Amino acid sequence: MTDPSGTDDVFALMTQAQELPYGEPRTILVEDALRRAEAAGDDVLAFRVRTRLTDAYLYGGEPAKALATFGRTLAEHDRDPARFDEDHLLLWQMKAGVSSLTLFPEIPLDRTYALLDDMERRYQAGGHSLQAVYRRRHKVAQHVGDAAADDWYLKWRAARRDELSDCEGCDPTGMVRHLTQVGRHEEAFEIAAPVLSSELSCNEQPQAVLTAMLPVYLHTGRAEQAADAHRRAYRVHRARLADLGEIAEHLEFCAVTGNEARGLEIVQRHLGWLDRAPSPHAEMRFAAAAALVMDRVAAAGHGGATVRRPAANDRAAADVPLPELREELAGRATELAKRFDGRNGTSRQGDQVRATLAAETVVDFVPLAAHHRRPAPAPAPEDAPQEDVASVDDLDELLEIADRRRTNRDVDDTLAAWRRFDAVAEKTEPTPLQKARRLDGRGVERALDGDEEGAIATWEEASRLFGELGDETRRHRVLGRTGALRAKLGDPRGLAEMTAAVDHFADHPTADGDAAGSLLRLATAHVDQDRPADALAALDRVDPEDAPDRAGELWFLRGQAHLLSGMTDDGVAALRRSVEAARASGGTEEAATPMLLLARVLARQEDGPHEDTVGLLDEVIAAQPAGSPLRVAAHSERGLALLAADRPADAVADLAEAVAGWTAEGMHEQAVHLRVDLAAGYLSTGRFLEAAEVAEEALPSLEGQDGGQRRCRLILAHAQRELGEEGAVEMFTALAQDAADHGDPAGAAHFLEETGEILTGLDKDVQAAERFAAAAEAHEKAGDPYGVVRTRRRAAMCLMWCGETEEAVPAMESARAALGSLPPENEPARVWETALVSYDQARLLARAGNLPEAASHASAAVDGFTALEETGPAEEAARLRDDIKAAMED
């Protein structure tokens, strides 16, 4: 005798399970439903639940358990076909049963062939095409390395498709895999082309066909399509334990396309899955591909890296050295292949593992996104004609050459002159002055090498020697340099030393512009220390005639000082003069730095970027070599300016270039924040996949940065929603919680409402009802009566859609009660919301069987919409009213 209350629980659990993706949570619900069905004594219900549990095990990554439940349901069906009558579903599941048997080396191959024969017999008895049977015979032959696979492929292609054939995506996927293995890549591309352009609703598509196409794209010169296929397919596979074998294919793709860093990220993410691999076959494939990736990482010079392996059973979590883990996984894959080959009596699986471990690069580098590309090396600068110092033996001449070249900022040539001086000095004893001058040069060398303290000590000694020689000009030059470096390091003595140099050259001016130079150096230190008034005071003392070639620098510092003082207009004017002066003396390349700062200021005006912004940045980019820091910064600024000017389509190229450039320079903080801007650009232009991937790259590095993290999550959530990914629910939920934690109930309500919209769009109405109800509570806290009415109404409708009519009726009444809180001064809004509630309440009551009250509410909805002259809604409500009245008459 069955227990009705127990079966009600079963149906409720199955309804909940159907709203979850395949995986452990869904499987647990179905297992619970099965236990309750068995406890209720309902054998037929238990049988039906068990067939669904087979699917849950298959798609949830537990094929061994699926074999057990499938075997039992098939036996029950054979015992009493009329009672246990899921004929079509069982015939469909036989296909997966055959495939699953091959994945476990401990299961004799005879069992697979026996099931194949049984499958063929049942298909023939039911009058079905043998197309699906031929497909499975081909798959088994392919697994063991039987040459008959080619014949089965031809029979499979020739046979008639019917309702038991694999879907329109899965069937071509298998064909692509066959053609790829025999090297017929163009033919594989032609077969897949119609599938790739169609909408596929199968649980395994389109990610399966995209994964199968990876080698096809690579071997047919379609690298961009390969990158897109990898990104799109892996996003689906990465959440599914059942797809561990397919993830291995993405690891191999990364390894053979120069994307070993991305491959290592994937290894790290899924390494723990090996401890609960869906099958030994999937374990073997992943272990081999992971070992290949680690080979590539080591070959790229990162063999000293470690990989974090999570804890499992009695094994503690640990950072495993890459070479050690590589050997372990390669050995694991090889040993599993031996077991399969021992079972199969062939070398097929071992051959495949060895081929994976020895796979060679197919394409040197396939960029997975614009900002993932390998930056082009900066072109070597053209050498200006210089004196050949190799034949110079006069020490004074060499020092003069070095000074000239240093003044012109020709670092390499300056160093060459000093090296020649050192070589000559080994044979000719330098004079005390020559020694002091060379010591000054050594200080410069140490400063260039980053040895600031060493540079200061060397300059102090040079200053002492110049003082002993009575050369006050050179002593104060060195003193000014020493002071500038001390100031940079935060040593208060620096300003005093620079001031002493300024005072000396004011009293003892030189023809070399030392007075102006010392003041510019002092002003620079004041700007760096955020002392704009002192900087301006120093600049006011500069005689432009003392160093006319440094006018650009003078106005640049003045512009910076004005900006620090909050005098933006004066700062912009000074920077414009700096640009003009720098252009006049050194061309666009010399003007690049003030142009960049001027553009940055103009881009951040309250009313949006100034019209000159992009033009200035165009000049900077054109004048700088690829990969140079100034050019990367200009790409950053131009991208941000275009984004602010609502030109996201134009902005993304610059932002991608900037992210790549900063990453190459090791400037990861700049790259992270620009990634968020790039993701925003992609989102605004409808490139949702790129937006999601870039946001995911940035998010881990924004931990603790509330504003940036929140913005990045919001971009990611919207991108995931547009992609139809369930991850959007989790992301919007996190945003709702964050808003609630920060005392923002309106924000929490908005994000909860977003999750409700997504869930109902995915036909997950039980969960959607919960989110809408939570949103209503948040709207109430925020004092938004319209939001309360709207979300209570939506919650009631979701309860109706999932069959919970008894709960839906009072939920809708709560929405009607909330209408009383709407502001009376906004009559059109009140009438609109009331009409919507009346319309939906009519639908709900009609479904509940209360037709008279439903008709009354439908009529009220017609009146409300008509009063607002909303013709379309009024006509829809009238149709509902008429349908209800017709039902009453019947």
XYZ file of N, CA, C and O in Angstrom, residues 109-234:
504
model
N 35.593 -6.300 -21.557
C 35.082 -5.782 -22.818
C 33.877 -6.585 -23.307
O 33.021 -6.059 -24.027
N 33.806 -7.847 -22.893
C 32.676 -8.689 -23.302
C 31.344 -8.083 -22.871
O 30.337 -8.219 -23.576
N 31.329 -7.436 -21.709
C 30.077 -6.821 -21.238
C 29.650 -5.691 -22.160
O 28.462 -5.483 -22.408
N 30.610 -4.964 -22.686
C 30.288 -3.873 -23.608
C 29.684 -4.429 -24.894
O 28.658 -3.936 -25.388
N 30.324 -5.469 -25.445
C 29.808 -6.057 -26.681
C 28.447 -6.705 -26.458
O 27.565 -6.653 -27.335
N 28.239 -7.289 -25.274
C 26.941 -7.898 -24.978
C 25.850 -6.843 -24.929
O 24.740 -7.042 -25.453
N 26.163 -5.706 -24.312
C 25.168 -4.639 -24.253
C 24.916 -4.070 -25.648
O 23.771 -3.725 -25.991
N 25.945 -3.988 -26.466
C 25.753 -3.529 -27.838
C 24.813 -4.460 -28.610
O 23.922 -4.001 -29.336
N 25.032 -5.758 -28.458
C 24.167 -6.725 -29.139
C 22.732 -6.606 -28.639
O 21.775 -6.677 -29.427
N 22.569 -6.441 -27.319
C 21.234 -6.297 -26.740
C 20.575 -5.018 -27.251
O 19.377 -4.995 -27.559
N 21.368 -3.969 -27.342
C 20.858 -2.693 -27.846
C 20.370 -2.852 -29.285
O 19.278 -2.383 -29.649
N 21.151 -3.526 -30.112
C 20.758 -3.719 -31.503
C 19.474 -4.530 -31.592
O 18.573 -4.226 -32.388
N 19.375 -5.574 -30.758
C 18.174 -6.416 -30.768
C 16.941 -5.603 -30.391
O 15.896 -5.694 -31.055
N 17.048 -4.803 -29.351
C 15.891 -4.020 -28.885
C 15.510 -2.947 -29.908
O 14.323 -2.672 -30.110
N 16.505 -2.306 -30.521
C 16.201 -1.292 -31.519
C 15.480 -1.913 -32.718
O 14.515 -1.345 -33.246
N 15.958 -3.064 -33.143
C 15.318 -3.742 -34.269
C 13.895 -4.159 -33.915
O 12.963 -3.988 -34.710
N 13.719 -4.688 -32.706
C 12.395 -5.139 -32.274
C 11.411 -3.974 -32.211
O 10.213 -4.147 -32.464
N 11.887 -2.796 -31.897
C 11.012 -1.630 -31.802
C 10.822 -0.918 -33.123
O 10.146 0.112 -33.174
N 11.458 -1.422 -34.181
C 11.317 -0.803 -35.484
C 12.130 0.480 -35.624
O 11.818 1.340 -36.458
N 13.174 0.606 -34.829
C 13.991 1.820 -34.861
C 15.179 1.670 -35.805
O 15.636 0.554 -36.078
N 15.666 2.798 -36.266
C 16.884 2.793 -37.079
C 18.060 2.307 -36.233
O 18.100 2.504 -35.015
N 19.037 1.693 -36.894
C 20.237 1.239 -36.184
C 21.346 2.297 -36.217
O 22.486 2.008 -35.857
N 20.984 3.500 -36.616
C 21.991 4.552 -36.721
C 22.718 4.771 -35.404
O 23.941 4.869 -35.343
N 21.965 4.851 -34.308
C 22.585 5.070 -32.996
C 23.420 3.864 -32.571
O 24.427 4.015 -31.869
N 23.004 2.667 -32.987
C 23.772 1.457 -32.660
C 25.117 1.492 -33.392
O 26.167 1.210 -32.804
N 25.082 1.823 -34.673
C 26.328 1.914 -35.446
C 27.261 2.977 -34.836
O 28.478 2.799 -34.810
N 26.672 4.067 -34.371
C 27.467 5.113 -33.726
C 28.211 4.550 -32.519
O 29.395 4.820 -32.326
N 27.516 3.722 -31.707
C 28.163 3.163 -30.512
C 29.174 2.073 -30.880
O 30.210 1.943 -30.243
N 28.900 1.310 -31.914
C 29.878 0.287 -32.340
C 31.142 0.992 -32.856
O 32.263 0.522 -32.615
N 30.957 2.097 -33.549
C 32.104 2.877 -34.008
C 32.903 3.390 -32.816
O 34.140 3.332 -32.795
N 32.202 3.869 -31.800
C 32.879 4.450 -30.638
C 33.706 3.404 -29.902
O 34.837 3.670 -29.480
N 33.168 2.204 -29.764
C 33.906 1.138 -29.085
C 35.124 0.730 -29.923
O 36.225 0.531 -29.401
N 34.924 0.620 -31.235
C 36.042 0.255 -32.112
C 37.142 1.315 -32.049
O 38.340 1.006 -32.035
N 36.742 2.556 -31.994
C 37.704 3.656 -31.885
C 38.466 3.564 -30.569
O 39.684 3.779 -30.513
N 37.770 3.212 -29.518
C 38.389 3.117 -28.189
C 39.476 2.040 -28.143
O 40.538 2.247 -27.560
N 39.213 0.914 -28.775
C 40.178 -0.194 -28.696
C 41.194 -0.151 -29.839
O 42.145 -0.939 -29.852
N 40.971 0.735 -30.824
C 41.894 0.810 -31.953
C 41.615 -0.218 -33.020
O 42.527 -0.644 -33.739
N 40.367 -0.599 -33.165
C 39.959 -1.588 -34.169
C 39.806 -0.884 -35.521
O 39.123 0.141 -35.634
N 40.434 -1.443 -36.549
C 40.349 -0.843 -37.888
C 38.919 -0.810 -38.416
O 38.601 -0.052 -39.340
N 38.033 -1.627 -37.820
C 36.631 -1.645 -38.247
C 35.935 -0.319 -37.956
O 34.808 -0.098 -38.432
N 36.581 0.564 -37.194
C 35.961 1.859 -36.885
C 35.598 2.611 -38.161
O 34.553 3.273 -38.226
N 36.425 2.495 -39.201
C 36.132 3.185 -40.461
C 34.849 2.651 -41.097
O 34.041 3.422 -41.620
N 34.675 1.341 -41.049
C 33.460 0.746 -41.626
C 32.223 1.162 -40.835
O 31.172 1.475 -41.416
N 32.333 1.123 -39.510
C 31.190 1.520 -38.687
C 30.865 2.994 -38.916
O 29.689 3.391 -38.893
N 31.876 3.807 -39.167
C 31.641 5.221 -39.437
C 30.800 5.380 -40.710
O 29.838 6.166 -40.746
N 31.142 4.618 -41.744
C 30.390 4.708 -42.995
C 28.948 4.251 -42.805
O 28.011 4.868 -43.339
N 28.749 3.165 -42.041
C 27.380 2.684 -41.785
C 26.589 3.714 -40.974
O 25.397 3.940 -41.235
N 27.250 4.280 -40.010
C 26.620 5.306 -39.171
C 26.195 6.500 -40.026
O 25.067 6.993 -39.910
N 27.076 6.977 -40.915
C 26.747 8.118 -41.780
C 25.605 7.795 -42.729
O 24.782 8.663 -43.035
N 25.558 6.542 -43.189
C 24.569 6.169 -44.206
C 23.196 5.861 -43.613
O 22.177 5.963 -44.310
N 23.147 5.473 -42.358
C 21.888 5.030 -41.751
C 20.932 6.209 -41.550
O 21.336 7.355 -41.401
N 19.652 5.860 -41.522
C 18.598 6.865 -41.337
C 18.574 7.335 -39.880
O 18.627 6.541 -38.943
N 18.493 8.666 -39.695
C 18.329 9.203 -38.349
C 16.891 9.042 -37.889
O 15.962 9.089 -38.701
N 16.694 8.822 -36.598
C 15.342 8.782 -36.052
C 15.356 9.381 -34.652
O 16.327 10.025 -34.244
N 14.283 9.151 -33.900
C 14.143 9.810 -32.601
C 15.142 9.301 -31.555
O 15.303 9.918 -30.492
N 15.818 8.177 -31.845
C 16.813 7.661 -30.908
C 18.247 8.029 -31.318
O 19.205 7.662 -30.626
N 18.382 8.718 -32.425
C 19.712 9.185 -32.819
C 20.169 10.273 -31.857
O 19.356 10.953 -31.228
N 21.475 10.428 -31.757
C 21.997 11.540 -30.963
C 21.494 12.843 -31.562
O 21.121 12.904 -32.744
N 21.503 13.896 -30.759
C 20.940 15.164 -31.212
C 21.721 15.714 -32.411
O 22.791 15.212 -32.765
N 21.202 16.780 -32.985
C 21.795 17.345 -34.194
C 23.138 18.005 -33.931
O 23.817 18.417 -34.878
N 23.518 18.115 -32.653
C 24.845 18.613 -32.330
C 25.790 17.486 -31.970
O 26.967 17.486 -32.350
N 25.291 16.501 -31.228
C 26.154 15.406 -30.760
C 26.564 14.466 -31.890
O 27.694 13.955 -31.903
N 25.659 14.212 -32.815
C 25.992 13.303 -33.915
C 27.167 13.852 -34.750
O 28.165 13.158 -34.956
N 27.089 15.091 -35.227
C 28.241 15.640 -35.968
C 29.501 15.755 -35.106
O 30.613 15.668 -35.632
N 29.335 15.939 -33.810
C 30.507 16.016 -32.933
C 31.313 14.727 -33.009
O 32.547 14.740 -33.126
N 30.605 13.590 -32.962
C 31.298 12.301 -33.077
C 31.974 12.147 -34.428
O 33.083 11.602 -34.526
N 31.322 12.636 -35.480
C 31.906 12.542 -36.816
C 33.158 13.407 -36.924
O 34.157 13.003 -37.532
N 33.105 14.597 -36.321
C 34.275 15.478 -36.314
C 35.446 14.790 -35.629
O 36.588 14.828 -36.106
N 35.178 14.132 -34.521
C 36.253 13.446 -33.795
C 36.869 12.329 -34.645
O 38.085 12.135 -34.664
N 36.036 11.594 -35.358
C 36.558 10.526 -36.221
C 37.434 11.107 -37.329
O 38.555 10.633 -37.559
N 36.931 12.131 -38.006
C 37.670 12.715 -39.124
C 38.966 13.372 -38.654
O 39.979 13.354 -39.359
N 38.947 13.954 -37.456
C 40.163 14.561 -36.905
C 41.227 13.503 -36.674
O 42.416 13.707 -36.990
N 40.821 12.361 -36.147
C 41.792 11.306 -35.854
C 42.429 10.737 -37.114
O 43.572 10.278 -37.080
N 41.713 10.804 -38.220
C 42.289 10.280 -39.468
C 42.853 11.406 -40.340
O 43.190 11.190 -41.502
N 42.923 12.640 -39.778
C 43.572 13.747 -40.476
C 42.752 14.426 -41.547
O 43.306 15.181 -42.355
N 41.447 14.236 -41.563
C 40.599 14.852 -42.593
C 39.946 16.117 -42.004
O 38.736 16.191 -41.796
N 40.781 17.114 -41.764
C 40.326 18.272 -41.013
C 39.354 19.159 -41.789
O 38.385 19.677 -41.215
N 39.593 19.364 -43.060
C 38.679 20.211 -43.839
C 37.295 19.582 -43.930
O 36.283 20.270 -43.862
N 37.261 18.263 -44.085
C 35.972 17.567 -44.134
C 35.257 17.700 -42.792
O 34.037 17.876 -42.733
N 36.029 17.630 -41.708
C 35.446 17.806 -40.379
C 34.845 19.197 -40.243
O 33.754 19.371 -39.680
N 35.550 20.191 -40.776
C 35.048 21.563 -40.700
C 33.731 21.699 -41.454
O 32.789 22.345 -40.987
N 33.640 21.084 -42.620
C 32.423 21.173 -43.425
C 31.240 20.514 -42.723
O 30.111 21.012 -42.783
N 31.488 19.406 -42.041
C 30.404 18.717 -41.334
C 29.908 19.553 -40.161
O 28.710 19.611 -39.876
N 30.841 20.201 -39.477
C 30.465 20.951 -38.278
C 29.836 22.298 -38.583
O 29.082 22.825 -37.752
N 30.135 22.869 -39.733
C 29.706 24.242 -40.035
C 28.211 24.486 -39.809
O 27.840 25.471 -39.147
N 27.305 23.623 -40.315
C 25.877 23.887 -40.084
C 25.501 23.834 -38.606
O 24.623 24.564 -38.158
N 26.161 22.963 -37.860
C 25.850 22.809 -36.439
C 26.263 24.052 -35.668
O 25.553 24.542 -34.787
N 27.432 24.587 -36.013
C 27.974 25.722 -35.282
C 27.142 26.982 -35.470
O 27.188 27.883 -34.635
N 26.384 27.047 -36.537
C 25.569 28.233 -36.796
C 24.126 28.058 -36.344
O 23.291 28.919 -36.585
N 23.809 26.934 -35.671
C 22.431 26.676 -35.253
C 22.309 26.767 -33.732
O 23.308 26.759 -33.007
N 21.084 26.853 -33.266
C 20.815 26.884 -31.826
C 20.667 25.450 -31.332
O 19.840 24.695 -31.829
N 21.451 25.087 -30.318
C 21.431 23.726 -29.779
C 21.009 23.774 -28.318
O 21.533 24.558 -27.537
N 20.052 22.914 -27.956
C 19.537 22.925 -26.581
C 19.976 21.713 -25.782
O 19.621 21.563 -24.624
N 20.760 20.832 -26.375
C 21.221 19.617 -25.692
C 22.116 19.992 -24.511
O 22.865 20.971 -24.556
N 22.072 19.193 -23.452
C 22.895 19.433 -22.263
C 24.385 19.431 -22.585
O 25.174 20.084 -21.898
N 24.786 18.723 -23.641
C 26.198 18.609 -23.984
C 26.647 19.577 -25.075
O 27.811 19.570 -25.468
N 25.731 20.392 -25.545
C 26.042 21.286 -26.663
C 25.761 22.738 -26.287
O 24.906 23.009 -25.442
N 26.479 23.686 -26.938
C 27.424 23.499 -28.044
C 28.867 23.225 -27.605
O 29.762 23.151 -28.435
N 29.070 23.079 -26.284
C 30.447 22.958 -25.800
C 31.158 21.726 -26.352
O 32.379 21.744 -26.585
N 30.418 20.631 -26.585
C 31.062 19.401 -27.061
C 31.599 19.570 -28.484
O 32.738 19.201 -28.789
N 30.780 20.143 -29.363
C 31.246 20.303 -30.736
C 32.353 21.357 -30.810
O 33.313 21.212 -31.587
N 32.274 22.393 -30.004
C 33.331 23.401 -29.999
C 34.652 22.795 -29.542
O 35.715 23.106 -30.087
N 34.591 21.936 -28.542
C 35.805 21.272 -28.057
C 36.376 20.347 -29.122
O 37.592 20.316 -29.359
N 35.511 19.595 -29.772
C 35.969 18.692 -30.828
C 36.615 19.454 -31.980
O 37.505 18.932 -32.669
N 36.185 20.694 -32.175
C 36.684 21.488 -33.300
C 38.039 22.142 -33.031
O 38.647 22.689 -33.951
N 38.529 22.117 -31.809
C 39.795 22.795 -31.502
C 40.927 22.380 -32.431
O 41.572 23.222 -33.055
N 41.227 21.066 -32.571
C 42.317 20.688 -33.484
C 41.981 20.960 -34.943
O 42.880 21.225 -35.750
N 40.704 20.917 -35.270
C 40.300 21.200 -36.658
C 40.655 22.643 -37.009
O 41.257 22.925 -38.054
N 40.253 23.556 -36.149
C 40.561 24.961 -36.391
C 42.065 25.195 -36.488
O 42.545 25.939 -37.355
N 42.823 24.578 -35.592
C 44.269 24.796 -35.598
C 44.922 24.275 -36.870
O 45.813 24.908 -37.432
N 44.489 23.111 -37.327
C 45.125 22.491 -38.489
C 44.610 23.031 -39.818
O 45.115 22.647 -40.877
N 43.603 23.898 -39.748
C 43.109 24.505 -40.993
C 43.353 26.011 -41.013
O 42.762 26.726 -41.816
N 44.209 26.476 -40.105
C 44.590 27.886 -40.109
C 43.535 28.838 -39.600
O 43.544 30.019 -39.948
N 42.635 28.348 -38.769
C 41.564 29.199 -38.235
C 41.802 29.457 -36.741
O 41.006 29.075 -35.880
N 42.912 30.100 -36.457
C 43.341 30.284 -35.070
C 42.353 31.132 -34.268
O 42.094 30.852 -33.090
N 41.809 32.166 -34.887
C 40.880 33.033 -34.157
C 39.631 32.268 -33.752
O 39.122 32.419 -32.629
N 39.138 31.397 -34.643
C 37.975 30.593 -34.305
C 38.319 29.561 -33.226
O 37.486 29.229 -32.388
N 39.552 29.069 -33.241
C 39.987 28.132 -32.207
C 39.958 28.806 -30.841
O 39.488 28.217 -29.853
N 40.460 30.018 -30.774
C 40.468 30.745 -29.499
C 39.046 30.971 -29.005
O 38.748 30.800 -27.819
N 38.152 31.364 -29.907
C 36.764 31.597 -29.527
C 36.105 30.305 -29.046
O 35.376 30.299 -28.046
N 36.373 29.192 -29.742
C 35.804 27.906 -29.344
C 36.303 27.503 -27.960
O 35.545 26.994 -27.127
N 37.584 27.703 -27.720
C 38.144 27.373 -26.401
C 37.458 28.180 -25.309
O 37.028 27.633 -24.286
N 37.337 29.466 -25.513
C 36.749 30.318 -24.476
C 35.300 29.929 -24.212
O 34.882 29.790 -23.062
N 34.528 29.755 -25.262
C 33.106 29.477 -25.095
C 32.858 28.102 -24.488
O 32.019 27.948 -23.593
N 33.578 27.103 -24.971
C 33.341 25.738 -24.487
C 33.857 25.539 -23.072
O 33.180 24.937 -22.229
N 35.047 26.043 -22.801
C 35.613 25.811 -21.471
C 34.771 26.475 -20.389
O 34.673 25.957 -19.262
